[in-house]
Amino acid sequence: MTGSLRSSPPRYRKEHHRMTSIGILGAGRVGTNLAGKLSAAGHHVTLGGRSPEDTAARTAGLAPRIAFADQRTTARTADIVINATPGDSSLDRVTDLRTELSGKILIDVSNATRDDGDGLPGALCYPGSSLAEKLQAALPDTHVVKTLNTMLFMVMTAPETLATPPTAYLSGDDEHAKKTVTGLLGDLGWQPERIEDLGDITTARATEAMILIVPHILRRHGFKPFAVSLAR
């Protein structure tokens, strides 16, 4: 009896931290940042760019365990897929992968805004709606979860570096998918009390609208880490 009790915690930890195959669409700062942290947490990560050779060349020095592939292969071979492509073109890019994403969780971390010409976010591409809603409507067989789009990319994987604890918001129609994403957020360093489940996918229009404050902050304070968070 005693020996059995002592052996239970290690088995639980192993199951709780089981490795997952994660594909990341987009090999820019957001995608590579997430890839490094998720790989370090023990997940099998594939980083998908326009071509595997181009992606590997632009991400030299990244964790050696990370694989590189084109985006279609990345979506097809992963259990969970993260959309880190530019938000203004995400809808066309990601919906082109409808077959590969069928039955899977798609974590959308992008913001769809127009280019004002200064490199900073402009007006929303989908006012009155959201990129996440558009993706869910176009991908009915995929579970879309919106999160991590209310902060600069470096905070996504290091929330503890901010003086004020930041908030990670969740939006999605499928409760199991949101629980799975909550577990991955934990691997990125997010404490459960700092994760706010807003409800179904329509709530993503609220968090996506938060991007409208970002260019004003960046113009005044420069490219310093911050998040748009809930204070209690």
PDB file of C-alpha atoms in Angstrom, residues 26-144:
ATOM      1  CA  GLY A  26       4.922  31.786 -39.126  1.00  0.00           C
ATOM      2  CA  ALA A  27       8.649  32.012 -38.476  1.00  0.00           C
ATOM      3  CA  GLY A  28       8.896  35.647 -37.412  1.00  0.00           C
ATOM      4  CA  ARG A  29       9.594  36.959 -33.913  1.00  0.00           C
ATOM      5  CA  VAL A  30       6.351  35.615 -32.459  1.00  0.00           C
ATOM      6  CA  GLY A  31       6.656  32.151 -33.980  1.00  0.00           C
ATOM      7  CA  THR A  32      10.318  31.626 -33.155  1.00  0.00           C
ATOM      8  CA  ASN A  33       9.855  32.918 -29.614  1.00  0.00           C
ATOM      9  CA  LEU A  34       7.026  30.444 -28.972  1.00  0.00           C
ATOM     10  CA  ALA A  35       8.925  27.628 -30.670  1.00  0.00           C
ATOM     11  CA  GLY A  36      11.942  28.017 -28.401  1.00  0.00           C
ATOM     12  CA  LYS A  37       9.946  27.989 -25.152  1.00  0.00           C
ATOM     13  CA  LEU A  38       7.613  25.142 -26.139  1.00  0.00           C
ATOM     14  CA  SER A  39      10.543  23.046 -27.309  1.00  0.00           C
ATOM     15  CA  ALA A  40      12.339  23.684 -24.018  1.00  0.00           C
ATOM     16  CA  ALA A  41       9.185  22.500 -22.218  1.00  0.00           C
ATOM     17  CA  GLY A  42       9.523  19.138 -23.963  1.00  0.00           C
ATOM     18  CA  HIS A  43       7.112  19.432 -26.889  1.00  0.00           C
ATOM     19  CA  HIS A  44       7.887  18.344 -30.432  1.00  0.00           C
ATOM     20  CA  VAL A  45       7.834  21.642 -32.348  1.00  0.00           C
ATOM     21  CA  THR A  46       7.769  22.218 -36.087  1.00  0.00           C
ATOM     22  CA  LEU A  47       8.222  25.777 -37.324  1.00  0.00           C
ATOM     23  CA  GLY A  48       6.457  26.385 -40.604  1.00  0.00           C
ATOM     24  CA  GLY A  49       7.542  29.107 -43.005  1.00  0.00           C
ATOM     25  CA  ARG A  50       7.101  29.665 -46.711  1.00  0.00           C
ATOM     26  CA  SER A  51       9.802  27.033 -47.278  1.00  0.00           C
ATOM     27  CA  PRO A  52      11.768  24.856 -44.818  1.00  0.00           C
ATOM     28  CA  GLU A  53      15.109  26.091 -46.183  1.00  0.00           C
ATOM     29  CA  ASP A  54      14.188  29.760 -45.804  1.00  0.00           C
ATOM     30  CA  THR A  55      12.804  29.191 -42.322  1.00  0.00           C
ATOM     31  CA  ALA A  56      15.876  27.289 -41.156  1.00  0.00           C
ATOM     32  CA  ALA A  57      18.200  29.962 -42.544  1.00  0.00           C
ATOM     33  CA  ARG A  58      16.354  32.826 -40.830  1.00  0.00           C
ATOM     34  CA  THR A  59      16.135  31.026 -37.495  1.00  0.00           C
ATOM     35  CA  ALA A  60      19.721  29.777 -37.209  1.00  0.00           C
ATOM     36  CA  GLY A  61      20.700  29.278 -33.584  1.00  0.00           C
ATOM     37  CA  LEU A  62      17.237  28.235 -32.448  1.00  0.00           C
ATOM     38  CA  ALA A  63      16.920  25.081 -30.330  1.00  0.00           C
ATOM     39  CA  PRO A  64      18.302  22.119 -32.321  1.00  0.00           C
ATOM     40  CA  ARG A  65      15.256  19.977 -31.504  1.00  0.00           C
ATOM     41  CA  ILE A  66      12.960  22.214 -33.555  1.00  0.00           C
ATOM     42  CA  ALA A  67      12.046  20.909 -37.007  1.00  0.00           C
ATOM     43  CA  PHE A  68      11.427  23.102 -40.055  1.00  0.00           C
ATOM     44  CA  ALA A  69       8.842  22.550 -42.768  1.00  0.00           C
ATOM     45  CA  ASP A  70       6.541  24.360 -45.148  1.00  0.00           C
ATOM     46  CA  GLN A  71       3.255  25.491 -43.601  1.00  0.00           C
ATOM     47  CA  ARG A  72       1.092  22.782 -45.157  1.00  0.00           C
ATOM     48  CA  THR A  73       3.349  20.025 -43.834  1.00  0.00           C
ATOM     49  CA  THR A  74       3.501  21.766 -40.468  1.00  0.00           C
ATOM     50  CA  ALA A  75      -0.298  21.870 -40.176  1.00  0.00           C
ATOM     51  CA  ARG A  76      -0.708  18.283 -41.373  1.00  0.00           C
ATOM     52  CA  THR A  77       1.800  16.670 -39.017  1.00  0.00           C
ATOM     53  CA  ALA A  78       1.044  18.557 -35.773  1.00  0.00           C
ATOM     54  CA  ASP A  79      -1.539  17.748 -33.101  1.00  0.00           C
ATOM     55  CA  ILE A  80      -1.978  21.422 -32.186  1.00  0.00           C
ATOM     56  CA  VAL A  81      -1.301  24.345 -34.540  1.00  0.00           C
ATOM     57  CA  ILE A  82      -0.476  27.949 -33.634  1.00  0.00           C
ATOM     58  CA  ASN A  83      -1.267  30.732 -36.072  1.00  0.00           C
ATOM     59  CA  ALA A  84       1.542  33.287 -35.837  1.00  0.00           C
ATOM     60  CA  THR A  85       1.244  34.573 -39.399  1.00  0.00           C
ATOM     61  CA  PRO A  86       0.611  38.287 -40.082  1.00  0.00           C
ATOM     62  CA  GLY A  87      -2.993  38.944 -39.086  1.00  0.00           C
ATOM     63  CA  ASP A  88      -3.940  40.895 -42.192  1.00  0.00           C
ATOM     64  CA  SER A  89      -3.246  37.835 -44.361  1.00  0.00           C
ATOM     65  CA  SER A  90      -3.963  35.042 -41.847  1.00  0.00           C
ATOM     66  CA  LEU A  91      -7.492  34.312 -43.023  1.00  0.00           C
ATOM     67  CA  ASP A  92      -6.467  33.391 -46.555  1.00  0.00           C
ATOM     68  CA  ARG A  93      -3.303  31.574 -45.487  1.00  0.00           C
ATOM     69  CA  VAL A  94      -4.859  29.495 -42.736  1.00  0.00           C
ATOM     70  CA  THR A  95      -8.161  28.634 -44.406  1.00  0.00           C
ATOM     71  CA  ASP A  96      -6.146  27.261 -47.316  1.00  0.00           C
ATOM     72  CA  LEU A  97      -5.084  24.564 -44.811  1.00  0.00           C
ATOM     73  CA  ARG A  98      -8.666  23.508 -44.034  1.00  0.00           C
ATOM     74  CA  THR A  99      -8.061  19.812 -44.670  1.00  0.00           C
ATOM     75  CA  GLU A 100      -4.821  19.701 -42.670  1.00  0.00           C
ATOM     76  CA  LEU A 101      -6.431  21.482 -39.694  1.00  0.00           C
ATOM     77  CA  SER A 102      -9.579  19.362 -39.556  1.00  0.00           C
ATOM     78  CA  GLY A 103     -10.205  17.968 -36.062  1.00  0.00           C
ATOM     79  CA  LYS A 104      -7.332  19.925 -34.523  1.00  0.00           C
ATOM     80  CA  ILE A 105      -6.930  22.847 -32.140  1.00  0.00           C
ATOM     81  CA  LEU A 106      -5.838  26.085 -33.788  1.00  0.00           C
ATOM     82  CA  ILE A 107      -4.408  28.650 -31.376  1.00  0.00           C
ATOM     83  CA  ASP A 108      -4.677  32.101 -32.914  1.00  0.00           C
ATOM     84  CA  VAL A 109      -2.265  34.690 -31.469  1.00  0.00           C
ATOM     85  CA  SER A 110      -2.465  37.192 -34.347  1.00  0.00           C
ATOM     86  CA  ASN A 111      -4.118  40.601 -34.645  1.00  0.00           C
ATOM     87  CA  ALA A 112      -5.609  41.614 -37.981  1.00  0.00           C
ATOM     88  CA  THR A 113      -4.870  45.312 -38.569  1.00  0.00           C
ATOM     89  CA  ARG A 114      -4.229  47.473 -41.594  1.00  0.00           C
ATOM     90  CA  ASP A 115      -0.799  48.907 -42.316  1.00  0.00           C
ATOM     91  CA  ASP A 116      -0.657  52.645 -41.676  1.00  0.00           C
ATOM     92  CA  GLY A 117       2.740  52.876 -43.356  1.00  0.00           C
ATOM     93  CA  ASP A 118       4.835  53.320 -40.208  1.00  0.00           C
ATOM     94  CA  GLY A 119       5.147  49.629 -39.318  1.00  0.00           C
ATOM     95  CA  LEU A 120       2.737  49.913 -36.397  1.00  0.00           C
ATOM     96  CA  PRO A 121      -0.787  48.444 -36.134  1.00  0.00           C
ATOM     97  CA  GLY A 122      -3.499  50.509 -37.800  1.00  0.00           C
ATOM     98  CA  ALA A 123      -7.263  50.073 -38.059  1.00  0.00           C
ATOM     99  CA  LEU A 124      -8.896  46.687 -37.469  1.00  0.00           C
ATOM    100  CA  CYS A 125      -9.413  44.562 -40.574  1.00  0.00           C
ATOM    101  CA  TYR A 126     -12.642  43.111 -39.165  1.00  0.00           C
ATOM    102  CA  PRO A 127     -14.444  45.816 -37.151  1.00  0.00           C
ATOM    103  CA  GLY A 128     -17.529  44.402 -35.460  1.00  0.00           C
ATOM    104  CA  SER A 129     -16.023  40.919 -35.707  1.00  0.00           C
ATOM    105  CA  SER A 130     -12.581  39.383 -35.239  1.00  0.00           C
ATOM    106  CA  LEU A 131      -9.967  37.321 -37.027  1.00  0.00           C
ATOM    107  CA  ALA A 132     -10.656  34.442 -34.627  1.00  0.00           C
ATOM    108  CA  GLU A 133     -14.360  34.461 -35.514  1.00  0.00           C
ATOM    109  CA  LYS A 134     -13.585  34.548 -39.214  1.00  0.00           C
ATOM    110  CA  LEU A 135     -11.198  31.609 -38.811  1.00  0.00           C
ATOM    111  CA  GLN A 136     -13.743  29.586 -36.826  1.00  0.00           C
ATOM    112  CA  ALA A 137     -16.464  30.236 -39.408  1.00  0.00           C
ATOM    113  CA  ALA A 138     -14.141  29.225 -42.252  1.00  0.00           C
ATOM    114  CA  LEU A 139     -12.840  26.158 -40.364  1.00  0.00           C
ATOM    115  CA  PRO A 140     -15.944  24.519 -38.827  1.00  0.00           C
ATOM    116  CA  ASP A 141     -14.085  21.249 -38.170  1.00  0.00           C
ATOM    117  CA  THR A 142     -11.296  23.008 -36.251  1.00  0.00           C
ATOM    118  CA  HIS A 143     -11.374  24.240 -32.644  1.00  0.00           C
ATOM    119  CA  VAL A 144     -10.114  27.839 -32.701  1.00  0.00           C
TER     120      VAL A 144
END
